Tab-separated table of C-alpha atoms in Angstrom:
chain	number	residue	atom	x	y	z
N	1	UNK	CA	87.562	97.807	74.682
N	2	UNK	CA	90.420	96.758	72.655
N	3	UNK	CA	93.772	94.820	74.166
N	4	UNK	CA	95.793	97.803	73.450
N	5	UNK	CA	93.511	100.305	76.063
N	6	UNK	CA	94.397	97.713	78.330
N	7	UNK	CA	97.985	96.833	77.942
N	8	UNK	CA	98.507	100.535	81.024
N	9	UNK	CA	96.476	98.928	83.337
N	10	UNK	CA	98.569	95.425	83.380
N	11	UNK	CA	101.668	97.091	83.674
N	12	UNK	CA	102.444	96.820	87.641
N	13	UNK	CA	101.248	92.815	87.777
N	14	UNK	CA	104.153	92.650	84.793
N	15	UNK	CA	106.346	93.861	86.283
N	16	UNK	CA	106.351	92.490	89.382
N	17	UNK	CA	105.933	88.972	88.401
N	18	UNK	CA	108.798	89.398	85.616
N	19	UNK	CA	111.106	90.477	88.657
N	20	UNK	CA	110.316	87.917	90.646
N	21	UNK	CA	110.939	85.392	87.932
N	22	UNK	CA	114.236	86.800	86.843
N	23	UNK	CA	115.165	88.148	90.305
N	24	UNK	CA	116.872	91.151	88.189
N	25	UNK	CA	115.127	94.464	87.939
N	26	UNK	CA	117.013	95.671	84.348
N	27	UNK	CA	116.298	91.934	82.974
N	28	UNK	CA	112.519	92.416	84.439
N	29	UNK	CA	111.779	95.359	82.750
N	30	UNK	CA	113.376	94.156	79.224
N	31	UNK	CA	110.946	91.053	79.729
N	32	UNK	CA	107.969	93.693	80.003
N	33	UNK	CA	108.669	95.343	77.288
N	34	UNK	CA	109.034	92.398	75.396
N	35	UNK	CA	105.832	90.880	76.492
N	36	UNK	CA	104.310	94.258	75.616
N	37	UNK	CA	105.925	94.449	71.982
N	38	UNK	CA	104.931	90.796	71.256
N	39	UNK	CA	100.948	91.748	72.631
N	40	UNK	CA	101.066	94.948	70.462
N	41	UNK	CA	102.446	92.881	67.152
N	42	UNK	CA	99.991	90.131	67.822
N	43	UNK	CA	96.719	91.922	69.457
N	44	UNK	CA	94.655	90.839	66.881
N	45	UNK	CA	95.001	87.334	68.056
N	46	UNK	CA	93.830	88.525	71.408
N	47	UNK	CA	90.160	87.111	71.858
N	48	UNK	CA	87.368	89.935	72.973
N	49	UNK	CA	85.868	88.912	75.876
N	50	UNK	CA	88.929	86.873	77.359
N	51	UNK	CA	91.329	87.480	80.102
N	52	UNK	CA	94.127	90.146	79.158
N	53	UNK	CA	96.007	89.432	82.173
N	54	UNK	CA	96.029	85.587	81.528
N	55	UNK	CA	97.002	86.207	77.700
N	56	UNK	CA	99.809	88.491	78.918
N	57	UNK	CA	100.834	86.194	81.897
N	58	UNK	CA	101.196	83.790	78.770
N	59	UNK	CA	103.076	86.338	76.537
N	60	UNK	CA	105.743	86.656	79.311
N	61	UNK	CA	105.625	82.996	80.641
N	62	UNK	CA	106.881	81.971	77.316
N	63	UNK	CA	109.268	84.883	76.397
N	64	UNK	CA	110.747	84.102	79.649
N	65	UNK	CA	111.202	80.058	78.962
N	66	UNK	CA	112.258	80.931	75.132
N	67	UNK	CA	115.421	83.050	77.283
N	68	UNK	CA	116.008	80.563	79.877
N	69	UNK	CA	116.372	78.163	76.813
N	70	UNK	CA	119.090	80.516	75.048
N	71	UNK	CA	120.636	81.676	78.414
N	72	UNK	CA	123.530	79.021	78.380
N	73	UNK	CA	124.518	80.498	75.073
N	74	UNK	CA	124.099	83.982	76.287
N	75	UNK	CA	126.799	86.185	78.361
N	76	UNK	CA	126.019	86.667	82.016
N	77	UNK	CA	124.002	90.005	82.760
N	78	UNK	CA	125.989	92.659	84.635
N	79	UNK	CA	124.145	95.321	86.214
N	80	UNK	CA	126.333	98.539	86.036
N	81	UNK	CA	124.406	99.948	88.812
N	82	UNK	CA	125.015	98.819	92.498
N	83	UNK	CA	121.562	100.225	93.700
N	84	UNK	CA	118.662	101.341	92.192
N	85	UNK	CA	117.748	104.679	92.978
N	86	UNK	CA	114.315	104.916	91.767
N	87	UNK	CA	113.545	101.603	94.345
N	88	UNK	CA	115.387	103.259	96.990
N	89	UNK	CA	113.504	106.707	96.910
N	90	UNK	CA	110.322	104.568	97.147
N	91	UNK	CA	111.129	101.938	99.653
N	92	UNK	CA	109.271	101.517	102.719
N	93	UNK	CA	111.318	100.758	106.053
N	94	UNK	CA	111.499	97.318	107.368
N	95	UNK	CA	112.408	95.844	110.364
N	96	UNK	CA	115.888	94.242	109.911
N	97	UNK	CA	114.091	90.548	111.230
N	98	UNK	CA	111.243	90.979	108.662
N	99	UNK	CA	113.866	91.790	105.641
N	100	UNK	CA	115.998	88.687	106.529
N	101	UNK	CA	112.681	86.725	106.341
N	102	UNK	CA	111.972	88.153	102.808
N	103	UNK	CA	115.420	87.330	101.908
N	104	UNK	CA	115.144	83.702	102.820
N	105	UNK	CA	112.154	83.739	101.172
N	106	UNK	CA	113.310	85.061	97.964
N	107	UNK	CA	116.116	82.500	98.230
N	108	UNK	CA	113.612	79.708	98.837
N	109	UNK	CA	111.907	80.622	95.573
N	110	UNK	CA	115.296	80.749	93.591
N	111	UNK	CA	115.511	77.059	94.776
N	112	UNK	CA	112.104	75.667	93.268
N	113	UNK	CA	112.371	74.145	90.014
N	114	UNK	CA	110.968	77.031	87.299
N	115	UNK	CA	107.275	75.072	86.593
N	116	UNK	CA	106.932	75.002	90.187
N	117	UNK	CA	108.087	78.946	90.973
N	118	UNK	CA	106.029	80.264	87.803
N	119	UNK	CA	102.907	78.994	89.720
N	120	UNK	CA	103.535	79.618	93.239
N	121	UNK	CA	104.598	82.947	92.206
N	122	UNK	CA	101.408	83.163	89.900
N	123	UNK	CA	98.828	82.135	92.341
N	124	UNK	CA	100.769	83.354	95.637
N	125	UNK	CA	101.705	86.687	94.288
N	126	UNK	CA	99.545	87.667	91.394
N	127	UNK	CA	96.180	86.145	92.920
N	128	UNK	CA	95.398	84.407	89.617
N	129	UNK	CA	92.934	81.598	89.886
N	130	UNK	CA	93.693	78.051	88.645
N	131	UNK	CA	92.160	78.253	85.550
N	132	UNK	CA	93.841	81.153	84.680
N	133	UNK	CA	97.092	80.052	85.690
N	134	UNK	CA	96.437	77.193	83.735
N	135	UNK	CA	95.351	78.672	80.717
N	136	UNK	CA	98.695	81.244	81.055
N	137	UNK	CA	100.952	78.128	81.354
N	138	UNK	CA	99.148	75.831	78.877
N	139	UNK	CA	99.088	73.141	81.650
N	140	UNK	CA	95.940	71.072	82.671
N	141	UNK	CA	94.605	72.154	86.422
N	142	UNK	CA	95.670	69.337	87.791
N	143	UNK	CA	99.176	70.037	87.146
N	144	UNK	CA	98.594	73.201	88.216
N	145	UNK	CA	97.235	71.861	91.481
N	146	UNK	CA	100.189	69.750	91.990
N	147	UNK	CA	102.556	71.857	91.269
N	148	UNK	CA	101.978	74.342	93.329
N	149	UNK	CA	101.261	71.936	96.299
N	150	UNK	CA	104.555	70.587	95.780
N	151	UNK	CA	105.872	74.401	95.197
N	152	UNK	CA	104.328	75.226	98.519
N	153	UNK	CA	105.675	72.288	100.519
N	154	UNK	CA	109.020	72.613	99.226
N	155	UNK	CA	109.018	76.101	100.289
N	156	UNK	CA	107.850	75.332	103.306
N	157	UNK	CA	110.728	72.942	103.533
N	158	UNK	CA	113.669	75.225	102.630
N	159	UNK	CA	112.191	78.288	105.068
N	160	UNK	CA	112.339	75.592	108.329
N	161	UNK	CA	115.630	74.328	107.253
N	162	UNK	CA	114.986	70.752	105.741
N	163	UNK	CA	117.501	69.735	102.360
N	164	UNK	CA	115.677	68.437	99.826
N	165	UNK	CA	117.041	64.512	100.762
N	166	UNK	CA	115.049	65.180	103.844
N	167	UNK	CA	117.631	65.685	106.406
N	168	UNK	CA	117.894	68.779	108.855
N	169	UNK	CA	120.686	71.859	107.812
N	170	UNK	CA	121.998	73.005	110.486
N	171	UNK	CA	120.904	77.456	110.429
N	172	UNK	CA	123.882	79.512	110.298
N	173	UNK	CA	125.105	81.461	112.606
N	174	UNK	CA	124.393	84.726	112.345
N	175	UNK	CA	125.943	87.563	114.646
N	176	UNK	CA	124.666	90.731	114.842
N	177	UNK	CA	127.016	93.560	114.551
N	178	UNK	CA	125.886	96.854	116.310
């Protein structure tokens, strides 16, 4: 089966990890369609008999850095849309208690240093196995490994309220308006 019959079925996993690295769904979807332009001009380099999803988690992994690296010379993105309606017609209902915890979780992410989020996120969210996070990032396993320990402990850190120099921030005080 060649890369390009495959490129559908990846799609989703794309997606979802490209939003959760650029926390933007408009800036997510232009860094899936880059990843899938740069597979499609270079899918003879793809090797038969390899992971697709680790040589597209690679793709996007370095589109994404090669951005981050021209960002400071970039303008700001903008979203011209407040809400976005095809999320909304699709949404599930959460408890109000469970969505602050996934917003202090996405928040917690935002904190980690990038090589640390692009693993956690990798392993945590995308259920990719060391190797092939390490073959995605061009990393040994053992940075992998450490990586996302430190990812994990650190996240572990910001959801129970401990700064980074180790001391205890105060939560804050939230009231809840009826």
């Amino acid at each position: 089966m060649d890369i390009r019959d495959q490129l559908y079925d990846h799609v989703p996993r794309l997606r979802r990890y490209a939003r959760a690295l650029t926390g933007n769904s408009e800036l997510a979807d232009d860094l899936v369609q880059d990843t899938l332009e740069r597979a499609l001009s270079r899918h003879t380099m793809f090797e038969v008999g390899t992971d697709a999803r680790a040589w597209l988690f690679t793709i996007m992994h370095n589109l994404f850095l090669n951005q981050q690296r021209r960002a400071p010379a970039q303008a700001a993105h903008v979203s011209l849309d407040e809400t976005d309606i095809a999320e909304r017609e699709v949404a599930v209902p959460v408890d109000p208690a469970r969505r602050l915890e996934i917003r202090d979780l996405d928040e917690a992410l935002r904190h980690l240093p990038a090589e640390q989020r692009a693993i956690v996120l990798l392993v945590g969210l995308e259920d990719m196995s060391y190797a092939d996070v390490a073959a995605s990032l061009q990393v040994p396993i053992g940075t992998v490994m450490s990586r996302l320990s430190r990812g994990r402990q650190r996240l572990r850190d910001l959801m129970s309220g401990i700064s980074p120099s180790g001391g205890i921030q105060q939560p804050a005080k939230l009231k809840v308006v009826r």
